[in-house]
Coordinates of C-alpha atoms in Angstrom, one line a residue:
X286 CA 0.0 0.0 0.0
X287 CA 1.5 3.4 -1.0
X288 CA 1.7 6.4 1.2
X289 CA -1.0 8.2 -0.8
X290 CA -3.4 5.3 -0.4
X291 CA -2.7 5.1 3.3
X292 CA -3.3 8.8 3.7
X293 CA -6.5 8.6 1.8
X294 CA -7.7 5.7 4.0
X295 CA -6.9 7.7 7.1
X296 CA -8.4 11.1 6.1
X297 CA -11.6 10.0 4.3
X298 CA -14.3 11.0 6.7
X299 CA -17.5 9.1 7.1
X300 CA -18.9 11.0 10.1
X301 CA -17.8 13.2 12.9
X302 CA -17.0 10.4 15.2
X303 CA -15.1 8.7 12.4
X304 CA -13.1 11.9 11.8
X305 CA -12.3 12.1 15.5
X306 CA -11.2 8.4 15.5
X307 CA -9.0 9.0 12.5
X308 CA -7.4 11.9 14.2
X309 CA -6.7 9.7 17.3
X310 CA -5.1 6.8 15.3
X311 CA -3.2 9.0 12.9
X312 CA -0.3 9.3 15.3
X313 CA -0.4 5.5 15.8
X314 CA -0.4 4.5 12.1
X315 CA 1.7 7.1 10.3
X316 CA 5.2 8.6 10.3
X317 CA 4.1 12.0 9.0
X318 CA 5.7 14.1 11.7
X319 CA 8.8 11.9 12.2
X320 CA 9.6 10.0 9.0
X321 CA 13.2 9.1 10.1
X322 CA 11.7 6.8 12.9
X323 CA 10.7 4.2 10.3
X324 CA 13.8 1.9 10.4
X325 CA 14.6 -1.7 9.9
X326 CA 17.6 -4.0 10.4
X327 CA 19.1 -6.4 7.9
X328 CA 18.5 -10.1 8.9
X329 CA 22.3 -10.7 8.6
X330 CA 22.9 -8.1 11.3
X331 CA 20.5 -9.8 13.6
X332 CA 21.7 -13.3 13.2
X333 CA 25.4 -12.6 13.0
X334 CA 27.7 -13.8 15.8
X335 CA 25.1 -16.5 16.9
X336 CA 22.4 -13.9 17.3
X337 CA 24.2 -11.8 19.9
X338 CA 21.6 -9.0 19.6
X339 CA 19.1 -11.4 21.3
X340 CA 21.2 -11.7 24.4
X341 CA 19.0 -9.2 26.4
X342 CA 16.4 -6.5 25.8
X343 CA 18.8 -3.8 26.8
X344 CA 19.8 -1.6 23.9
X345 CA 22.3 1.1 23.2
X346 CA 23.4 3.6 20.6
X347 CA 25.4 0.7 19.0
X348 CA 22.4 -1.6 18.6
X349 CA 20.4 1.4 17.2
X350 CA 23.0 1.7 14.5
X351 CA 22.2 -1.8 13.4
X352 CA 19.1 -0.4 11.7
X353 CA 18.7 2.2 9.0
X354 CA 15.8 4.3 7.6
X355 CA 13.6 2.3 5.1
X356 CA 10.5 2.7 3.0
X357 CA 9.0 -0.6 4.0
X358 CA 9.8 -3.6 6.2
X359 CA 9.9 -7.2 5.0
X360 CA 8.8 -8.8 8.3
X361 CA 8.0 -7.7 11.8
X362 CA 9.6 -9.9 14.4
X363 CA 7.3 -10.5 17.4
X364 CA 8.8 -12.4 20.3
X365 CA 9.3 -12.4 24.1
X366 CA 12.6 -11.3 25.5
X367 CA 12.2 -13.8 28.3
X368 CA 13.1 -16.6 25.9
X369 CA 16.7 -17.6 25.7
X370 CA 18.9 -16.2 23.0
X371 CA 20.1 -19.6 21.6
X372 CA 16.5 -20.8 21.1
X373 CA 15.6 -17.7 19.0
X374 CA 18.9 -18.0 17.1
X375 CA 18.3 -21.7 16.3
X376 CA 14.7 -21.1 15.4
X377 CA 15.5 -18.2 13.0
X378 CA 18.5 -20.0 11.5
X379 CA 16.4 -23.0 10.6
X380 CA 13.6 -20.8 9.2
X381 CA 15.8 -18.5 7.0
X382 CA 19.0 -20.6 6.3
X383 CA 17.5 -24.1 5.8
X384 CA 17.2 -23.8 2.0
X385 CA 20.6 -22.2 1.5
X386 CA 22.1 -24.9 3.7
X387 CA 20.6 -27.6 1.5
X388 CA 21.8 -26.0 -1.8
X389 CA 25.3 -25.4 -0.6
X390 CA 25.6 -28.9 0.9
X391 CA 24.4 -30.5 -2.3
X392 CA 27.1 -28.5 -4.2
X393 CA 29.8 -29.5 -1.8
X394 CA 28.8 -33.2 -1.9
X395 CA 28.8 -33.2 -5.7
X396 CA 32.4 -31.8 -5.7
X397 CA 33.4 -34.3 -3.0
X398 CA 32.0 -37.2 -5.1
X399 CA 33.9 -36.1 -8.2
X400 CA 37.1 -35.8 -6.2
X401 CA 36.5 -39.2 -4.6
X402 CA 36.0 -40.8 -8.0
X403 CA 39.3 -39.3 -9.1
X404 CA 41.0 -40.9 -6.1
X405 CA 41.7 -37.8 -4.0
X406 CA 39.9 -39.2 -1.0
X407 CA 40.3 -42.7 0.6
X408 CA 37.8 -45.5 0.2
X409 CA 36.3 -48.0 2.6
X410 CA 35.0 -51.5 2.4
X411 CA 31.8 -51.9 0.6
X412 CA 28.6 -52.3 2.6
X413 CA 27.2 -55.0 0.4
X414 CA 29.0 -57.7 -1.6
X415 CA 27.1 -59.8 -4.1
X416 CA 28.4 -62.7 -6.1
X417 CA 28.6 -62.6 -9.8
X418 CA 30.2 -59.1 -10.0
X419 CA 33.6 -58.4 -11.6
X420 CA 35.3 -58.1 -8.3
X421 CA 33.5 -59.1 -5.1
X422 CA 36.0 -57.1 -3.0
X423 CA 35.1 -53.7 -4.5
X424 CA 35.4 -50.6 -2.3
X425 CA 33.5 -47.4 -2.1
X426 CA 33.9 -43.9 -0.8
X427 CA 32.6 -42.5 2.5
X428 CA 33.6 -38.8 2.4
X429 CA 30.2 -37.6 1.3
X430 CA 28.4 -39.4 4.1
X431 CA 30.9 -38.0 6.7
X432 CA 30.9 -34.4 5.7
X433 CA 27.1 -34.1 4.8
X434 CA 25.9 -33.0 8.2
X435 CA 28.9 -30.9 9.3
X436 CA 28.7 -28.9 6.0
X437 CA 24.9 -28.5 6.4
X438 CA 25.2 -27.3 10.0
X439 CA 28.1 -24.9 9.2
X440 CA 26.0 -23.2 6.5
X441 CA 22.9 -23.3 8.7
X442 CA 24.6 -21.4 11.5
X443 CA 27.1 -19.2 9.6
X444 CA 25.2 -18.3 6.4
X445 CA 24.1 -14.9 7.6
X446 CA 27.7 -14.1 8.8
X447 CA 29.0 -15.0 5.4
X448 CA 26.4 -12.7 3.7
X449 CA 27.3 -9.9 6.1
X450 CA 31.0 -10.2 5.3
X451 CA 30.0 -9.8 1.6
X452 CA 28.0 -6.7 2.3
X453 CA 24.7 -8.5 1.9
X454 CA 22.2 -7.6 4.7
X455 CA 19.3 -9.8 3.6
X456 CA 15.6 -9.0 4.1
X457 CA 14.7 -6.1 6.3
X458 CA 13.3 -6.9 9.8
X459 CA 11.9 -4.9 12.6
X460 CA 13.3 -5.7 16.1
X461 CA 12.4 -3.3 18.8
X462 CA 15.9 -3.3 20.3
X463 CA 17.6 -2.1 17.1
X464 CA 14.8 -0.1 15.5
X465 CA 13.6 1.9 18.5
X466 CA 16.2 4.1 20.2
X467 CA 16.8 2.8 23.7
X468 CA 18.6 5.8 25.1
X469 CA 16.9 8.9 23.7
X470 CA 13.6 8.9 25.7
X471 CA 11.8 11.2 23.2
X472 CA 12.6 9.0 20.1
X473 CA 11.8 5.9 22.2
X474 CA 8.4 7.2 23.1
X475 CA 7.6 8.1 19.5
X476 CA 8.7 4.6 18.3
X477 CA 6.7 2.8 20.9
X478 CA 3.6 4.9 20.1
X479 CA 4.0 3.9 16.4
X480 CA 4.3 0.1 16.8
X481 CA 1.1 -0.1 14.7
X482 CA 2.7 2.0 12.0
X483 CA 5.8 -0.3 11.9
X484 CA 3.4 -3.2 11.5
X485 CA 1.4 -1.4 8.8
X486 CA 4.6 -1.0 6.8
X487 CA 5.6 -4.6 7.2
X488 CA 4.7 -7.3 4.6
X489 CA 4.2 -9.9 7.3
X490 CA 4.5 -10.6 11.0
X491 CA 6.8 -13.4 12.1
X492 CA 5.8 -14.8 15.5
X493 CA 8.3 -16.8 17.6
X494 CA 5.7 -18.7 19.5
X495 CA 6.1 -20.2 23.0
X496 CA 3.8 -20.8 25.9
X497 CA 4.6 -17.2 27.1
X498 CA 3.6 -15.4 24.0
X499 CA -0.2 -15.1 24.5
X500 CA 0.3 -14.1 28.2
X501 CA 2.3 -10.9 27.5
X502 CA 0.2 -7.7 26.8
X503 CA 2.6 -5.9 24.5
X504 CA 3.0 -8.9 22.1
X505 CA -0.8 -9.2 22.1
X506 CA -0.9 -5.5 21.1
X507 CA 1.3 -6.3 18.2
X508 CA -1.0 -9.1 17.2
X509 CA -4.0 -6.7 17.5
X510 CA -2.3 -4.2 15.1
X511 CA -1.4 -7.0 12.6
X512 CA -4.8 -8.5 12.6
X513 CA -6.4 -5.1 12.2
X514 CA -4.1 -3.5 9.6
X515 CA -2.8 -6.4 7.6
X516 CA -5.2 -9.3 8.2
X517 CA -4.6 -12.8 9.6
X518 CA -3.0 -14.0 6.4
X519 CA 0.1 -11.8 7.0
X520 CA 0.9 -13.7 10.3
X521 CA 3.3 -16.6 10.2
X522 CA 3.8 -18.6 13.4
X523 CA 7.1 -20.4 14.1
X524 CA 6.9 -23.0 16.9
X525 CA 10.2 -22.6 18.8
X526 CA 9.8 -25.9 20.6
X527 CA 10.4 -27.8 17.4
X528 CA 13.8 -26.3 16.6
X529 CA 15.8 -28.4 19.1
X530 CA 13.9 -31.5 18.1
X531 CA 14.8 -31.0 14.4
X532 CA 18.5 -30.5 15.3
X533 CA 18.6 -33.6 17.4
X534 CA 16.9 -35.6 14.6
X535 CA 19.5 -34.3 12.1
X536 CA 22.4 -35.4 14.4
X537 CA 20.7 -38.8 15.1
X538 CA 20.3 -39.6 11.4
X539 CA 23.9 -38.7 10.7
X540 CA 25.1 -40.8 13.6
X541 CA 23.1 -43.7 12.1
X542 CA 25.1 -43.4 8.8
X543 CA 28.4 -43.3 10.8
X544 CA 27.3 -46.4 12.6
X545 CA 26.9 -48.3 9.3
X546 CA 30.4 -47.2 8.2
X547 CA 32.0 -48.3 11.5
X548 CA 30.2 -51.6 11.5
X549 CA 31.6 -52.5 8.1
X550 CA 35.1 -51.2 8.9
X551 CA 35.5 -52.3 12.5
X552 CA 32.9 -55.0 12.8
X553 CA 29.7 -55.4 14.8
X554 CA 26.1 -56.4 14.7
X555 CA 23.5 -54.6 12.6
X556 CA 20.9 -55.6 15.2
X557 CA 22.8 -53.5 17.8
X558 CA 22.7 -50.6 15.5
X559 CA 19.0 -51.1 14.9
X560 CA 18.5 -51.2 18.7
X561 CA 20.2 -47.8 19.0
X562 CA 18.1 -46.5 16.1
X563 CA 15.0 -47.8 18.0
X564 CA 16.0 -45.9 21.1
X565 CA 16.7 -42.7 19.2
X566 CA 13.3 -43.1 17.4
X567 CA 11.7 -43.7 20.8
X568 CA 13.0 -40.4 22.1
X569 CA 11.7 -38.8 18.8
X570 CA 8.3 -40.5 19.5
X571 CA 8.3 -39.1 23.0
X572 CA 9.1 -35.6 21.8
X573 CA 6.5 -35.8 19.1
X574 CA 4.0 -36.7 21.8
X575 CA 5.0 -33.7 23.9
X576 CA 4.7 -31.6 20.7
X577 CA 1.1 -32.8 20.3
X578 CA 0.4 -32.0 23.9
X579 CA 1.8 -28.5 23.6
X580 CA 0.0 -28.0 20.3
X581 CA -3.3 -29.0 21.9
X582 CA -2.6 -26.7 24.9
X583 CA -1.8 -23.8 22.5
X584 CA -5.0 -24.3 20.6
X585 CA -7.0 -24.3 23.8
X586 CA -5.1 -21.2 25.0
X587 CA -6.0 -19.4 21.7
X588 CA -9.6 -20.7 21.7
X589 CA -10.1 -19.3 25.2
X590 CA -7.9 -16.2 24.9
X591 CA -8.8 -13.1 26.9
X592 CA -6.7 -10.0 26.6
X593 CA -7.6 -9.1 30.2
X594 CA -5.7 -12.1 31.5
X595 CA -2.4 -11.0 29.9
X596 CA 0.4 -9.8 32.2
X597 CA 2.3 -6.5 31.7
X598 CA 5.8 -5.8 33.0
X599 CA 4.7 -2.2 33.8
X600 CA 1.1 -2.2 34.9
X601 CA 0.8 1.5 34.3
X602 CA 1.1 0.7 30.5
X603 CA -2.1 -1.4 30.6
X604 CA -4.7 1.4 30.2
X605 CA -2.8 2.8 27.2
X606 CA -2.6 -0.6 25.5
X607 CA -6.3 -1.3 26.1
X608 CA -7.1 2.2 24.7
X609 CA -5.0 1.6 21.6
X610 CA -6.6 -1.9 21.0
X611 CA -10.0 -0.3 21.3
X612 CA -9.1 2.4 18.8
X613 CA -7.9 -0.2 16.4
X614 CA -11.1 -2.3 16.7
X615 CA -13.2 0.8 16.1
X616 CA -11.0 1.9 13.2
X617 CA -11.3 -1.5 11.5
X618 CA -15.1 -1.4 12.1
X619 CA -15.0 -4.5 14.2
X620 CA -17.3 -2.7 16.6
X621 CA -19.4 0.4 16.2
X622 CA -17.8 3.8 16.7
X623 CA -19.5 4.5 20.1
X624 CA -18.8 1.0 21.5
X625 CA -17.3 0.8 25.0
X626 CA -13.8 -0.3 25.7
X627 CA -15.1 -3.6 27.1
X628 CA -17.0 -4.3 23.9
X629 CA -13.9 -3.5 21.8
X630 CA -11.8 -5.8 23.9
X631 CA -14.4 -8.6 23.6
X632 CA -14.4 -8.1 19.8
X633 CA -10.6 -8.3 19.8
X634 CA -10.7 -11.6 21.8
X635 CA -13.0 -13.1 19.2
X636 CA -10.8 -12.0 16.4
X637 CA -7.7 -13.5 18.0
X638 CA -9.6 -16.8 18.6
X639 CA -10.6 -17.0 15.0
X640 CA -7.7 -15.5 12.9
X641 CA -4.7 -16.4 15.0
X642 CA -6.0 -19.9 15.4
X643 CA -6.1 -20.2 11.5
X644 CA -2.5 -18.9 11.3
X645 CA -1.5 -21.4 14.0
X646 CA -3.0 -24.3 12.1
X647 CA -1.5 -23.2 8.8
X648 CA 2.0 -23.4 10.3
X649 CA 1.5 -26.7 12.1
X650 CA 1.5 -30.2 10.8
X651 CA 0.6 -33.6 12.2
X652 CA 4.2 -34.6 12.7
X653 CA 5.7 -31.3 14.0
X654 CA 7.6 -30.5 10.7
X655 CA 6.9 -30.0 7.1
X656 CA 7.4 -32.6 4.4
X657 CA 10.6 -31.0 3.1
X658 CA 12.2 -31.2 6.5
X659 CA 11.8 -35.0 6.5
X660 CA 13.1 -35.2 3.0
X661 CA 16.3 -33.4 4.0
X662 CA 16.6 -35.7 7.1
X663 CA 16.5 -38.8 4.8
X664 CA 18.8 -37.1 2.2
X665 CA 21.5 -36.3 4.8
X666 CA 21.3 -39.8 6.1
X667 CA 21.3 -41.8 2.8
X668 CA 21.9 -39.5 -0.1
X669 CA 25.7 -39.3 0.5
X670 CA 26.1 -43.0 0.1
X671 CA 24.8 -43.0 -3.4
X672 CA 27.4 -40.3 -4.4
X673 CA 30.1 -42.2 -2.5
X674 CA 29.4 -45.3 -4.6
X675 CA 30.6 -43.5 -7.7
X676 CA 34.1 -44.3 -6.5
X677 CA 33.5 -47.9 -7.2
X678 CA 32.5 -47.7 -10.8
X679 CA 36.0 -48.3 -12.0
X680 CA 36.7 -50.7 -9.1
X681 CA 34.4 -53.5 -10.0
X682 CA 30.9 -52.1 -9.2
X683 CA 28.2 -53.1 -11.6
X684 CA 26.6 -49.8 -12.9
X685 CA 23.2 -51.5 -12.8
X686 CA 23.6 -51.8 -9.0
X687 CA 24.5 -48.2 -8.7
X688 CA 21.4 -47.2 -10.6
X689 CA 19.1 -49.5 -8.6
X690 CA 20.6 -48.3 -5.3
X691 CA 20.1 -44.7 -6.1
X692 CA 16.5 -45.3 -7.2
X693 CA 16.1 -47.1 -3.9
X694 CA 17.5 -44.1 -2.0
X695 CA 15.2 -41.8 -4.0
X696 CA 12.2 -44.0 -2.9
X697 CA 13.2 -44.0 0.7
X698 CA 14.0 -40.3 0.9
X699 CA 10.9 -39.0 -0.8
X700 CA 8.5 -41.8 0.2
X701 CA 9.2 -44.1 3.0
X702 CA 10.9 -41.9 5.6
X703 CA 8.4 -39.0 5.4
X704 CA 5.6 -41.5 5.7
X705 CA 7.3 -43.2 8.7
X706 CA 7.6 -39.9 10.5
X707 CA 4.0 -39.0 9.6
X708 CA 2.7 -42.2 11.1
X709 CA 5.0 -41.7 14.1
X710 CA 3.5 -38.3 14.6
X711 CA -0.1 -39.6 14.1
X712 CA 0.6 -42.4 16.6
X713 CA 2.0 -39.8 19.1
X714 CA -1.0 -37.6 18.6
X715 CA -3.4 -40.6 19.2
X716 CA -2.2 -41.2 22.8
X717 CA -2.0 -37.7 24.2
X718 CA -5.0 -38.4 26.4
X719 CA -3.6 -41.6 27.9
X720 CA -2.5 -41.6 31.5
X721 CA -0.6 -44.0 33.8
X722 CA 0.4 -47.4 32.6
X723 CA -1.4 -47.0 29.3
X724 CA 0.8 -44.0 28.4
X725 CA 3.9 -46.0 29.4
X726 CA 2.8 -48.9 27.3
X727 CA 2.2 -46.7 24.2
X728 CA 5.6 -45.1 24.6
X729 CA 7.3 -48.5 24.8
X730 CA 5.5 -49.5 21.6
X731 CA 7.0 -46.3 20.1
X732 CA 10.5 -47.4 21.3
X733 CA 10.2 -50.9 20.0
X734 CA 8.6 -50.4 16.6
X735 CA 11.7 -49.0 14.8
X736 CA 13.7 -51.9 16.1
X737 CA 11.2 -54.4 14.7
X738 CA 11.1 -52.4 11.4
X739 CA 14.9 -52.7 11.2
X740 CA 14.8 -56.4 11.6
X741 CA 12.2 -56.7 8.8
X742 CA 14.4 -54.6 6.5
X743 CA 17.4 -56.8 7.3
X744 CA 15.4 -59.9 6.3
X745 CA 14.3 -58.1 3.1
X746 CA 17.9 -57.2 2.3
X747 CA 19.1 -60.7 2.9
X748 CA 16.4 -62.0 0.6
X749 CA 17.3 -59.5 -2.2
X750 CA 21.0 -60.5 -1.7
X751 CA 20.1 -64.2 -2.2
X752 CA 18.0 -63.6 -5.2
X753 CA 20.5 -61.3 -6.9
X754 CA 22.9 -64.2 -7.2
X755 CA 20.8 -65.6 -10.0
X756 CA 18.8 -62.7 -11.3
X757 CA 19.7 -59.0 -11.9
X758 CA 15.9 -58.4 -12.2
X759 CA 15.5 -59.3 -8.6
X760 CA 18.2 -56.9 -7.6
X761 CA 16.4 -54.0 -9.3
X762 CA 12.9 -55.1 -8.1
X763 CA 14.0 -55.7 -4.5
X764 CA 15.8 -52.4 -4.1
X765 CA 13.2 -50.2 -5.9
X766 CA 9.9 -51.9 -5.5
X767 CA 10.4 -52.8 -1.9
X768 CA 10.3 -49.3 -0.6
X769 CA 7.6 -48.3 -3.1
X770 CA 5.4 -51.2 -1.8
X771 CA 6.1 -50.2 1.8
X772 CA 5.2 -46.5 1.0
X773 CA 1.9 -47.6 -0.7
X774 CA 1.0 -49.8 2.3
X775 CA 1.7 -47.0 4.7
X776 CA -0.4 -44.6 2.6
X777 CA -3.3 -47.0 2.7
X778 CA -3.0 -47.4 6.5
X779 CA -2.8 -43.6 7.0
X780 CA -5.8 -42.7 4.8

């Protein structure tokens, strides 16, 4: 929306009371008398040095210099300062750096695979050895599997620092600590009064959601301004509790790949490895269950939201916040112009319960994460092995096996594993109401099911190995159709 349109919306009178209301909210929604207050910070500045700016709410002249005057803001960052710095940094890094981390990691792995094929990196014993090949003792690389997660995490955590060193500041963001002067009381007052104007100039609001969010009055005022001025569609909710879980799952899947390599090089039992995978998946099941419980609690908290129950660090600010919310409700015609403050607050409660709940559902999924997150989890675990096998093409590996194996990996990464996690999330959601021994029994089932699944996959692999001694068709069918059939069966069970 341009300035002329905004001004036209603000000054077009409908009646005397409307004119009076427009005059009241003009100072809240425009920068006419102080245009230099409209400022934003580059995302790279906020996330550099492990998000040091999130250490505390206390600002200075230095933090104010991290922002600059702008015409518009890409996103308004709404959060609670009581939440730890590292959780915000991890959450924002995953949200903004996930795709760059995938792209850079894919490029690095491709280069590493070529160098391995040229003999620049060492090779390890092959995982599988089938009779009938040119050389049963063929070897394959392992570098891509080893470096996949370290490269991914390095880009995930340092991508914004790299961009900042190149003079690239990224999308513009509003953070109160850097965009509102913390030492000049006059500029600070004007900035706080115009929080609604900052939100009006923002393309979207990014909410870092925790259990505290809906209990703080100032963050609720930000929600009120966003719902009134930009609509619920402009709100994007990020669930901070999921960030640690995703990081743990990334590390767990990478450790699983390292376990395969060690077993083949040093020796050991695959059943032991599957038992470890079962324990890790059990913890994943437990955290998915906690996620579902928190999600249900958050939905109930939104469905029963009342602004009057919110806490305010400085109670003397409460009347001013209530007054501004009431003005916004009248300005948006959510209530009639002569409605009381209590009626305006009730209307705001209803709006939060409806529109914020929609935004919450839009950013949630049955298994805590989106589909592409699970694809990347599987890719970091299995994709590197297919690239490492390129080393073996000139060392006795049948190209047909390489093709069938990579088709198998493709089926698992894009089909089986996402469905497994989806079913795990559905199973976790199905038992949130259980208590006592029933809850313990259900969690034990979650711990044991991956171990049983690993045994079944071992049996299937042994069957394919036996069949492949006499038929290459079985090799292709076993490695490709097996996962496809499993995915189809899971799809039928789920739907």
